[in-house]
């Protein structure tokens, strides 16, 4: 059933949903209930770690001897979630020893790297969903259960997620620390970045790491011959830098577009436009330090995009402003990390001119 829970994000009312962990829990509890009663059910209720009780519609129910199967359809609410609408199934059979075993089947990813929430080769079912499943099926009866969680669409949908980047292959993950999907959750994005950093630390060591806001920076790093592992960090520059630094990486390289890194050069560590603009202010600050004439400052101040501002600087003989911004960003990062000797390299590019700007 649709969850009647809303949050306000960026001035909009956004509907919450429920996680793959809640879906797996609901499917497992519903199947155990059908197995225990011998009756098909239409709905199942479960508790979540967020202290919100969910009433979930049961789909595709069946009972065959000592085994019952059903599914719950994932509802991500207004969150742009690739797993929205996926069917999470559970097949449950009874055991005689009172123990509960949970396994992942078709469409559930497998852990391929150390440092995640399980051992290599195990199904990607996170600890909180495992605890939820155990708790809810124990409410049905004291019997033991073998529980198989699977998702027929999982292998294909898993390709659209970040799973491969964090060492999970072959399907989706059963996740969710609260059981509820809060739309456009920054916390979830930052956790994914941390997991990617952990994976690189494990696989390549901690000499250097490359941080890029998006796909173009990632591609550009390859063209520049930078071989270290890369992590896409979106707008979360400050969170990512602090994590990398405290993780013990000896140095960091950042590659980003002038539109974002102009902000970084004046100390903005979350570059989302809702947090701060400051692009043209950055140009004016560094141009002023270079002794640029007021006429140029006014022209740049009247521009709308960073690319346009940069082109005016180049045409006026002040293309070196980009180098000043790079150095300024490096200095700001060291101050942010409170380590004046930390090795930082910032590379700023233009979509029109690449990195060879001046």
Coordinates of C-alpha atoms in Angstrom, one line a residue:
X1 CA 0.0 0.0 0.0
X2 CA 1.1 3.6 -0.6
X3 CA 2.8 5.1 2.4
X4 CA 1.1 8.2 3.6
X5 CA 4.2 9.9 4.9
X6 CA 5.7 13.1 3.5
X7 CA 8.8 15.2 4.0
X8 CA 9.5 18.8 2.8
X9 CA 12.7 19.0 0.6
X10 CA 13.7 22.1 -1.2
X11 CA 10.2 23.5 -0.5
X12 CA 8.4 20.6 -2.0
X13 CA 6.2 17.9 -0.3
X14 CA 7.7 14.6 -1.2
X15 CA 6.2 11.2 -0.5
X16 CA 8.3 8.7 1.4
X17 CA 8.5 5.0 0.4
X18 CA 9.9 1.8 1.8
X19 CA 13.2 0.1 1.2
X20 CA 14.1 -3.2 -0.4
X21 CA 14.8 -4.4 3.2
X22 CA 11.2 -3.7 4.2
X23 CA 10.0 -5.5 1.1
X24 CA 12.1 -8.6 1.8
X25 CA 10.9 -8.5 5.4
X26 CA 7.3 -8.2 4.4
X27 CA 7.6 -11.0 1.9
X28 CA 9.3 -13.3 4.3
X29 CA 6.8 -12.6 7.1
X30 CA 3.8 -13.1 4.7
X31 CA 5.2 -16.4 3.4
X32 CA 5.9 -17.6 7.0
X33 CA 2.3 -16.6 7.9
X34 CA 0.8 -18.5 5.0
X35 CA 2.9 -21.5 5.8
X36 CA 1.8 -21.4 9.4
X37 CA -1.9 -20.9 8.8
X38 CA -2.3 -22.7 5.4
X39 CA -4.2 -19.7 4.1
X40 CA -3.4 -17.1 1.4
X41 CA -3.2 -13.5 2.7
X42 CA -3.6 -10.2 0.9
X43 CA -1.7 -7.9 3.3
X44 CA 1.1 -8.1 5.9
X45 CA 2.2 -5.6 8.6
X46 CA 5.7 -5.1 9.7
X47 CA 7.6 -2.7 12.0
X48 CA 10.6 -0.7 10.8
X49 CA 13.6 0.7 12.6
X50 CA 12.1 4.2 11.9
X51 CA 9.2 3.2 14.3
X52 CA 6.8 3.4 11.4
X53 CA 4.5 0.4 10.9
X54 CA 3.9 -0.6 7.3
X55 CA 0.9 -2.4 5.8
X56 CA 2.2 -4.0 2.6
X57 CA 0.2 -5.7 -0.2
X58 CA 1.1 -9.3 -0.8
X59 CA 1.5 -10.3 -4.4
X60 CA 1.9 -13.7 -6.2
X61 CA 1.1 -15.8 -3.0
X62 CA 1.4 -19.6 -3.2
X63 CA 1.6 -22.5 -0.8
X64 CA 3.2 -25.8 -1.9
X65 CA 3.6 -28.4 0.8
X66 CA 6.2 -27.2 3.3
X67 CA 7.0 -24.1 1.2
X68 CA 5.3 -20.8 0.7
X69 CA 6.2 -17.9 -1.7
X70 CA 5.1 -14.4 -2.3
X71 CA 6.4 -10.9 -3.3
X72 CA 6.2 -7.3 -2.2
X73 CA 6.5 -4.5 -4.8
X74 CA 9.0 -1.8 -3.9
X75 CA 7.6 1.7 -3.6
X76 CA 10.3 4.4 -3.4
X77 CA 7.8 7.2 -3.1
X78 CA 9.1 10.4 -4.8
X79 CA 12.7 9.3 -4.6
X80 CA 14.4 8.8 -8.0
X81 CA 15.3 5.2 -7.1
X82 CA 16.3 2.6 -9.8
X83 CA 14.7 -0.2 -7.7
X84 CA 11.3 1.5 -7.6
X85 CA 8.6 -1.0 -8.7
X86 CA 10.8 -4.1 -8.4
X87 CA 9.3 -7.2 -7.0
X88 CA 11.1 -8.7 -4.0
X89 CA 10.2 -12.3 -3.4
X90 CA 10.6 -14.6 -0.4
X91 CA 10.3 -18.4 -0.4
X92 CA 10.0 -19.8 3.1
X93 CA 10.1 -23.4 4.4
X94 CA 10.1 -24.7 8.0
X95 CA 12.9 -26.2 9.9
X96 CA 12.8 -28.5 13.0
X97 CA 15.6 -26.8 15.0
X98 CA 14.1 -23.4 15.6
X99 CA 16.9 -21.6 13.6
X100 CA 16.4 -19.0 10.9
X101 CA 18.7 -19.0 7.8
X102 CA 18.5 -16.2 5.3
X103 CA 20.0 -16.6 1.8
X104 CA 19.8 -14.6 -1.4
X105 CA 18.8 -16.1 -4.7
X106 CA 18.3 -14.9 -8.3
X107 CA 18.7 -11.2 -8.8
X108 CA 20.3 -10.6 -5.4
X109 CA 23.9 -9.4 -5.7
X110 CA 26.9 -11.1 -4.3
X111 CA 29.7 -9.5 -2.3
X112 CA 33.0 -9.6 -4.3
X113 CA 35.2 -7.4 -2.1
X114 CA 36.3 -7.2 1.5
X115 CA 35.2 -4.3 3.7
X116 CA 31.5 -4.5 3.1
X117 CA 28.8 -5.8 5.4
X118 CA 29.5 -9.5 4.9
X119 CA 32.0 -12.0 3.6
X120 CA 33.1 -12.4 0.0
X121 CA 30.6 -14.6 -1.8
X122 CA 27.7 -13.9 0.5
X123 CA 24.4 -12.4 -0.6
X124 CA 24.2 -8.6 -0.5
X125 CA 21.6 -8.5 2.3
X126 CA 22.6 -5.9 4.8
X127 CA 22.6 -6.5 8.6
X128 CA 19.6 -4.3 9.4
X129 CA 17.3 -6.1 6.9
X130 CA 18.5 -9.5 8.2
X131 CA 17.6 -8.4 11.7
X132 CA 14.2 -7.2 10.5
X133 CA 13.5 -10.5 8.8
X134 CA 14.5 -12.5 11.9
X135 CA 12.4 -10.4 14.2
X136 CA 9.2 -10.4 12.1
X137 CA 9.2 -14.1 11.2
X138 CA 9.7 -14.9 14.9
X139 CA 6.5 -13.1 15.6
X140 CA 4.7 -15.6 13.3
X141 CA 5.8 -18.7 15.3
X142 CA 8.7 -20.3 17.2
X143 CA 9.4 -22.6 14.2
X144 CA 12.7 -22.4 12.4
X145 CA 12.8 -21.2 8.8
X146 CA 14.9 -21.3 5.7
X147 CA 14.3 -18.0 3.9
X148 CA 15.3 -17.4 0.3
X149 CA 15.1 -13.8 -0.9
X150 CA 15.1 -13.2 -4.7
X151 CA 14.2 -10.7 -7.3
X152 CA 13.7 -11.8 -10.9
X153 CA 14.4 -8.3 -12.3
X154 CA 17.4 -7.8 -9.9
X155 CA 20.2 -8.6 -12.2
X156 CA 19.1 -6.1 -14.9
X157 CA 18.2 -3.4 -12.4
X158 CA 21.4 -3.9 -10.4
X159 CA 23.4 -2.7 -13.5
X160 CA 21.8 0.7 -13.0
X161 CA 22.8 1.1 -9.4
X162 CA 26.2 1.9 -7.7
X163 CA 26.6 -1.8 -6.7
X164 CA 29.5 -2.6 -9.1
X165 CA 31.4 0.4 -7.8
X166 CA 31.3 -0.9 -4.3
X167 CA 32.1 -4.5 -5.0
X168 CA 28.6 -6.1 -5.4
X169 CA 27.8 -8.0 -8.6
X170 CA 25.0 -9.9 -10.1
X171 CA 22.0 -8.0 -8.8
X172 CA 20.5 -5.6 -6.3
X173 CA 21.2 -5.2 -2.6
X174 CA 18.7 -5.7 0.1
X175 CA 19.3 -2.5 2.1
X176 CA 17.9 0.1 4.4
X177 CA 18.9 1.1 7.9
X178 CA 15.5 2.7 8.7
X179 CA 13.1 0.7 6.5
X180 CA 11.8 3.9 5.0
X181 CA 13.0 5.7 1.9
X182 CA 13.3 9.4 2.5
X183 CA 13.3 11.1 -1.0
X184 CA 16.5 12.6 -2.2
X185 CA 18.4 11.5 0.9
X186 CA 21.9 13.1 0.9
X187 CA 22.9 10.7 3.7
X188 CA 22.4 7.7 1.4
X189 CA 24.5 9.3 -1.3
X190 CA 27.4 10.1 1.1
X191 CA 27.4 6.6 2.5
X192 CA 27.8 5.3 -1.1
X193 CA 30.8 7.5 -1.6
X194 CA 32.3 6.2 1.7
X195 CA 31.8 2.6 0.6
X196 CA 33.6 3.3 -2.7
X197 CA 36.5 4.9 -0.9
X198 CA 36.7 1.9 1.4
X199 CA 36.8 -0.4 -1.6
X200 CA 39.6 1.5 -3.2
X201 CA 41.6 1.6 0.0
X202 CA 41.3 -2.2 0.2
X203 CA 42.1 -2.9 -3.5
X204 CA 44.7 -0.3 -4.4
X205 CA 46.2 0.9 -1.1
X206 CA 46.3 4.5 0.1
X207 CA 48.9 6.3 -1.8
X208 CA 46.6 8.5 -3.9
X209 CA 42.9 8.7 -4.7
X210 CA 41.1 10.7 -7.4
X211 CA 37.9 12.5 -6.6
X212 CA 35.6 13.7 -9.5
X213 CA 32.2 15.3 -9.2
X214 CA 30.9 13.6 -12.4
X215 CA 31.4 11.4 -15.4
X216 CA 33.3 14.0 -17.5
X217 CA 36.0 14.4 -14.8
X218 CA 36.3 10.6 -14.6
X219 CA 36.8 10.4 -18.4
X220 CA 39.3 13.3 -18.3
X221 CA 41.4 11.6 -15.7
X222 CA 41.9 8.7 -18.0
X223 CA 42.9 10.9 -20.8
X224 CA 45.5 12.6 -18.5
X225 CA 46.9 9.1 -17.7
X226 CA 46.0 9.2 -14.1
X227 CA 45.8 5.5 -13.1
X228 CA 44.6 5.7 -9.5
X229 CA 41.1 4.7 -8.5
X230 CA 38.4 7.3 -9.0
X231 CA 35.3 8.1 -6.9
X232 CA 32.5 10.2 -8.1
X233 CA 31.5 12.6 -5.3
X234 CA 28.8 14.8 -6.8
X235 CA 28.6 18.0 -4.7
X236 CA 29.9 16.5 -1.5
X237 CA 33.5 17.7 -1.7
X238 CA 33.9 18.4 2.0
X239 CA 32.4 15.2 3.3
X240 CA 34.5 13.2 0.8
X241 CA 37.8 15.0 1.6
X242 CA 37.4 14.5 5.3
X243 CA 36.6 10.8 4.9
X244 CA 39.6 10.3 2.5
X245 CA 41.9 12.1 4.8
X246 CA 40.8 10.3 7.9
X247 CA 40.9 7.0 6.0
X248 CA 44.7 7.5 5.7
X249 CA 45.2 8.3 2.0
X250 CA 48.6 10.0 1.6
X251 CA 47.4 12.4 -1.2
X252 CA 44.3 13.3 -3.2
X253 CA 43.7 14.6 -6.7
X254 CA 40.5 16.4 -7.6
X255 CA 39.4 17.0 -11.2
X256 CA 36.4 19.2 -11.8
X257 CA 34.6 21.7 -14.0
X258 CA 35.2 25.4 -13.5
X259 CA 31.6 25.9 -12.5
X260 CA 32.0 23.8 -9.4
X261 CA 35.6 24.3 -8.6
X262 CA 35.4 28.1 -8.8
X263 CA 33.3 27.7 -5.7
X264 CA 35.8 25.4 -4.1
X265 CA 38.5 27.9 -4.7
X266 CA 36.8 30.3 -2.3
X267 CA 36.1 27.7 0.3
X268 CA 32.7 26.2 -0.7
X269 CA 32.8 22.5 0.2
X270 CA 29.2 21.6 -0.9
X271 CA 28.9 22.9 -4.4
X272 CA 25.1 22.4 -4.9
X273 CA 23.5 25.5 -6.2
X274 CA 20.9 25.4 -3.4
X275 CA 23.8 25.8 -0.9
X276 CA 25.9 28.4 -2.6
X277 CA 26.7 30.0 -6.0
X278 CA 29.7 32.2 -5.8
X279 CA 31.2 31.3 -9.2
X280 CA 31.5 34.9 -10.5
X281 CA 32.6 36.1 -7.0
X282 CA 35.5 33.6 -7.2
X283 CA 36.6 35.0 -10.6
X284 CA 36.4 38.6 -9.3
X285 CA 38.4 37.7 -6.1
X286 CA 41.3 36.1 -8.0
X287 CA 41.3 38.6 -10.8
X288 CA 41.5 41.4 -8.2
X289 CA 44.5 39.7 -6.6
X290 CA 46.1 39.6 -10.1
X291 CA 45.6 43.4 -10.4
X292 CA 42.9 43.1 -13.2
X293 CA 41.3 46.4 -14.2
X294 CA 37.8 47.3 -12.9
X295 CA 36.4 47.2 -16.4
X296 CA 37.3 43.5 -16.6
X297 CA 35.8 42.8 -13.2
X298 CA 32.6 44.4 -14.2
X299 CA 32.4 42.5 -17.4
X300 CA 32.9 39.2 -15.6
X301 CA 30.4 40.1 -13.0
X302 CA 27.7 40.6 -15.6
X303 CA 28.1 37.1 -17.0
X304 CA 25.9 34.2 -16.2
X305 CA 28.0 31.1 -16.6
X306 CA 31.5 30.2 -15.5
X307 CA 32.5 29.2 -19.0
X308 CA 31.5 32.7 -20.3
X309 CA 33.5 34.3 -17.5
X310 CA 36.5 32.2 -18.2
X311 CA 36.4 33.1 -21.9
X312 CA 36.3 36.8 -21.1
X313 CA 39.4 36.3 -18.9
X314 CA 41.3 34.5 -21.6
X315 CA 40.4 37.0 -24.3
X316 CA 41.6 39.8 -21.9
X317 CA 44.9 38.1 -21.2
X318 CA 44.0 36.8 -17.8
X319 CA 43.6 33.1 -18.5
X320 CA 46.1 32.4 -15.7
X321 CA 43.2 33.0 -13.3
X322 CA 42.4 29.3 -13.6
X323 CA 45.9 28.4 -12.2
X324 CA 45.3 30.8 -9.3
X325 CA 42.0 29.2 -8.6
X326 CA 43.6 25.7 -8.6
X327 CA 46.2 26.8 -6.1
X328 CA 43.6 28.6 -4.1
X329 CA 41.5 25.5 -3.9
X330 CA 44.5 23.4 -2.8
X331 CA 45.2 25.9 0.0
X332 CA 41.6 25.9 1.1
X333 CA 41.5 22.2 1.2
X334 CA 44.6 22.0 3.4
X335 CA 43.0 24.6 5.8
X336 CA 39.8 22.6 5.8
X337 CA 41.7 19.4 6.7
X338 CA 43.8 21.3 9.2
X339 CA 47.0 19.9 7.6
X340 CA 49.2 22.4 5.8
X341 CA 51.5 19.7 4.5
X342 CA 48.9 17.4 3.0
X343 CA 49.5 16.6 -0.7
X344 CA 46.6 17.9 -2.7
X345 CA 46.4 18.4 -6.5
X346 CA 43.4 20.3 -8.0
X347 CA 42.8 20.2 -11.8
X348 CA 40.1 22.5 -13.3
X349 CA 38.8 22.0 -16.8
X350 CA 36.6 23.9 -19.2
X351 CA 34.1 22.0 -21.4
X352 CA 35.3 24.1 -24.3
X353 CA 39.0 24.1 -23.7
X354 CA 39.7 21.1 -21.5
X355 CA 42.6 21.5 -19.1
X356 CA 44.9 23.4 -21.5
X357 CA 43.3 26.7 -20.7
X358 CA 46.3 29.0 -20.6

